[in-house]
Amino acid sequence: MRQELYNTFIDKKQLGKKSFAVLIDPDKVTPSNLHKLIDTAVMAKVDYFFVGGSLVISNHLDECIQEIKSGSNIPVVLFPGSPSQVSIYADALLYLSLISGRNPELLIGQHVISAPLVKKSGLEIMPTGYMVIDGGAPTTVSYISNANPIPADKNEIAMCTAMAAEMLGMKLIYMDAGSGAKNPISEGMIRTVAKHIESPLIVGGGITTPEKAFQNCQAGADVIVIGNAIEKNVNLILEMSDAIQQASSTIA
Ligand code: 1GP
């Protein structure tokens, strides 16, 4: 299996270099704000675009990715909310298994159904243990997934879940409080999980300030994902990027 892009996650982790992923929900961007977002991301040296959402209603996923590709060289990673969110124009796909829940459809069922389509896409596949953490109020992902999130104060459950995923062969761990979460994931939980796994750790959901992004990195997050806050204020990309780069230099 191809793993060029995955290797960049590994190389950066080994160097103590933290990464910044900007999440784009194709339903929430218009052509003009997408342009501005891409230009700002290039200026800020953003590491990755994650594209997807729990509920993508429109069918302009391909167009959205082609637009990103025409305006930047930043790799595009699909973050699919459902098996239909596959685009051959992306570079890679987070092949998510919702390991925090006990909904068999999101652990394996949908994977079986979409396997031929995903394989045919030729995309680089990144097997990802996806853990939804309670963000203080229901989010789209917690509702749509029909699965309980991990309680926000149960650090050990999160730790054991991530360890099990890694031993099952998943290559990335993604801890998500859900888009627009009221409470982002605590540094205590990030630290506990990070200490017990070797795989790159992606953290997102409800991160709205550069300080929080910095603290998450210091606690052990390797990739910070931000969507909602950037939709509201695109210029925040520059400050977030500075904070994440700053965390890299503090740690490395
Ligand atoms: C959600 O982790 C992402 O799946 C990002 O969350 O939109 O709250 O930044 P926000």
Tab-separated table of N, CA and C in Angstrom, residues 21-26 28 50 52-55 79 130-144 149 174-185 203-208 225-232:
chain	number	residue	atom	x	y	z
A	21	ALA	N	-3.589	21.277	10.251
A	21	ALA	CA	-4.514	20.872	9.186
A	21	ALA	C	-5.739	21.777	9.243
A	22	VAL	N	-6.043	22.397	8.114
A	22	VAL	CA	-7.248	23.225	8.027
A	22	VAL	C	-8.374	22.345	7.472
A	23	LEU	N	-9.466	22.303	8.229
A	23	LEU	CA	-10.607	21.479	7.816
A	23	LEU	C	-11.563	22.306	6.954
A	24	ILE	N	-11.846	21.780	5.778
A	24	ILE	CA	-12.806	22.448	4.894
A	24	ILE	C	-14.024	21.544	4.729
A	25	ASP	N	-15.166	22.085	5.076
A	25	ASP	CA	-16.421	21.370	4.855
A	25	ASP	C	-16.991	21.918	3.542
A	26	PRO	N	-17.045	21.098	2.483
A	26	PRO	CA	-17.467	21.621	1.172
A	26	PRO	C	-18.828	22.303	1.201
A	28	LYS	N	-19.805	24.328	3.454
A	28	LYS	CA	-19.767	25.619	4.135
A	28	LYS	C	-18.912	26.666	3.438
A	50	PHE	N	-7.727	19.079	5.354
A	50	PHE	CA	-8.634	17.956	5.539
A	50	PHE	C	-9.953	18.401	4.919
A	52	GLY	N	-14.015	17.380	4.249
A	52	GLY	CA	-15.138	16.489	4.529
A	52	GLY	C	-16.003	17.070	5.628
A	53	GLY	N	-16.972	16.300	6.029
A	53	GLY	CA	-17.866	16.734	7.102
A	53	GLY	C	-18.800	15.596	7.437
A	54	SER	N	-19.413	15.669	8.617
A	54	SER	CA	-20.304	14.571	9.025
A	54	SER	C	-21.522	14.505	8.126
A	55	LEU	N	-21.871	15.638	7.556
A	55	LEU	CA	-23.105	15.695	6.786
A	55	LEU	C	-22.863	16.555	5.556
A	79	PHE	N	-11.492	13.527	4.799
A	79	PHE	CA	-11.926	13.202	6.166
A	79	PHE	C	-13.423	12.901	6.031
A	130	TYR	N	-10.574	6.481	15.017
A	130	TYR	CA	-11.250	7.767	15.222
A	130	TYR	C	-12.003	7.735	16.544
A	131	MET	N	-11.620	8.630	17.452
A	131	MET	CA	-12.207	8.652	18.786
A	131	MET	C	-12.947	9.955	19.010
A	132	VAL	N	-14.250	9.862	19.206
A	132	VAL	CA	-15.028	11.067	19.502
A	132	VAL	C	-15.083	11.215	21.019
A	133	ILE	N	-14.712	12.397	21.485
A	133	ILE	CA	-14.687	12.691	22.913
A	133	ILE	C	-15.818	13.681	23.202
A	134	ASP	N	-16.490	13.490	24.310
A	134	ASP	CA	-17.617	14.368	24.653
A	134	ASP	C	-17.151	15.827	24.726
A	135	GLY	N	-17.786	16.667	23.925
A	135	GLY	CA	-17.393	18.075	23.880
A	135	GLY	C	-18.359	18.978	24.631
A	136	GLY	N	-19.146	18.408	25.510
A	136	GLY	CA	-20.006	19.232	26.369
A	136	GLY	C	-21.414	19.455	25.844
A	137	ALA	N	-21.653	19.129	24.593
A	137	ALA	CA	-22.989	19.257	23.996
A	137	ALA	C	-22.994	18.387	22.750
A	138	PRO	N	-24.176	17.905	22.336
A	138	PRO	CA	-24.186	17.056	21.133
A	138	PRO	C	-23.633	17.814	19.917
A	139	THR	N	-22.814	17.147	19.122
A	139	THR	CA	-22.311	17.750	17.880
A	139	THR	C	-22.872	16.915	16.734
A	140	THR	N	-22.675	17.382	15.514
A	140	THR	CA	-23.204	16.628	14.367
A	140	THR	C	-22.652	15.204	14.383
A	141	VAL	N	-21.342	15.078	14.652
A	141	VAL	CA	-20.751	13.735	14.602
A	141	VAL	C	-21.333	12.839	15.686
A	142	SER	N	-21.569	13.380	16.888
A	142	SER	CA	-22.094	12.508	17.944
A	142	SER	C	-23.524	12.084	17.622
A	143	TYR	N	-24.308	12.976	17.015
A	143	TYR	CA	-25.682	12.630	16.657
A	143	TYR	C	-25.710	11.635	15.486
A	144	ILE	N	-25.017	11.980	14.404
A	144	ILE	CA	-25.066	11.160	13.186
A	144	ILE	C	-24.479	9.762	13.429
A	149	PRO	N	-19.980	9.182	22.747
A	149	PRO	CA	-18.575	9.603	22.772
A	149	PRO	C	-17.913	9.150	24.079
A	174	TYR	N	-7.033	9.731	15.821
A	174	TYR	CA	-7.658	11.059	15.699
A	174	TYR	C	-8.634	11.228	16.853
A	175	MET	N	-8.315	12.156	17.753
A	175	MET	CA	-9.220	12.464	18.867
A	175	MET	C	-9.991	13.726	18.506
A	176	ASP	N	-11.315	13.614	18.516
A	176	ASP	CA	-12.145	14.718	18.019
A	176	ASP	C	-13.278	15.025	18.993
A	177	ALA	N	-13.365	16.275	19.419
A	177	ALA	CA	-14.494	16.668	20.277
A	177	ALA	C	-15.708	17.020	19.419
A	178	GLY	N	-15.544	16.967	18.088
A	178	GLY	CA	-16.637	17.283	17.159
A	178	GLY	C	-16.562	18.736	16.721
A	179	SER	N	-16.987	18.981	15.494
A	179	SER	CA	-16.872	20.331	14.962
A	179	SER	C	-17.732	21.313	15.758
A	180	GLY	N	-17.115	22.405	16.158
A	180	GLY	CA	-17.823	23.421	16.930
A	180	GLY	C	-18.075	23.005	18.366
A	181	ALA	N	-17.325	22.028	18.857
A	181	ALA	CA	-17.536	21.547	20.234
A	181	ALA	C	-17.471	22.712	21.227
A	182	LYS	N	-18.329	22.610	22.241
A	182	LYS	CA	-18.337	23.636	23.288
A	182	LYS	C	-17.007	23.580	24.058
A	183	ASN	N	-16.624	22.365	24.421
A	183	ASN	CA	-15.358	22.180	25.144
A	183	ASN	C	-14.393	21.371	24.285
A	184	PRO	N	-13.230	21.917	23.999
A	184	PRO	CA	-12.235	21.096	23.291
A	184	PRO	C	-11.684	20.015	24.231
A	185	ILE	N	-10.912	19.102	23.688
A	185	ILE	CA	-10.365	17.993	24.497
A	185	ILE	C	-9.343	18.545	25.496
A	203	VAL	N	-5.559	15.910	16.723
A	203	VAL	CA	-6.511	16.426	17.718
A	203	VAL	C	-7.320	17.567	17.100
A	204	GLY	N	-8.639	17.541	17.312
A	204	GLY	CA	-9.469	18.625	16.800
A	204	GLY	C	-10.783	18.725	17.544
A	205	GLY	N	-11.552	19.721	17.154
A	205	GLY	CA	-12.876	19.925	17.732
A	205	GLY	C	-12.896	21.032	18.756
A	206	GLY	N	-13.454	22.175	18.387
A	206	GLY	CA	-13.651	23.273	19.339
A	206	GLY	C	-12.397	24.054	19.694
A	207	ILE	N	-11.338	23.924	18.889
A	207	ILE	CA	-10.123	24.725	19.164
A	207	ILE	C	-10.334	26.091	18.496
A	208	THR	N	-10.359	27.130	19.307
A	208	THR	CA	-10.693	28.455	18.751
A	208	THR	C	-9.590	29.495	18.976
A	225	VAL	N	-6.255	20.103	14.096
A	225	VAL	CA	-7.245	20.336	13.037
A	225	VAL	C	-8.181	21.460	13.472
A	226	ILE	N	-8.341	22.444	12.602
A	226	ILE	CA	-9.251	23.552	12.930
A	226	ILE	C	-10.149	23.845	11.726
A	227	GLY	N	-11.448	23.880	11.987
A	227	GLY	CA	-12.409	24.158	10.927
A	227	GLY	C	-13.282	25.351	11.256
A	228	ASN	N	-14.147	25.146	12.233
A	228	ASN	CA	-15.160	26.129	12.593
A	228	ASN	C	-14.630	27.557	12.824
A	229	ALA	N	-13.597	27.661	13.632
A	229	ALA	CA	-13.077	28.993	13.993
A	229	ALA	C	-12.546	29.714	12.757
A	230	ILE	N	-12.012	28.932	11.806
A	230	ILE	CA	-11.464	29.534	10.583
A	230	ILE	C	-12.591	29.948	9.630
A	231	GLU	N	-13.670	29.161	9.657
A	231	GLU	CA	-14.830	29.566	8.839
A	231	GLU	C	-15.318	30.943	9.273
A	232	LYS	N	-15.225	31.190	10.589
A	232	LYS	CA	-15.695	32.484	11.099
A	232	LYS	C	-14.699	33.608	10.844
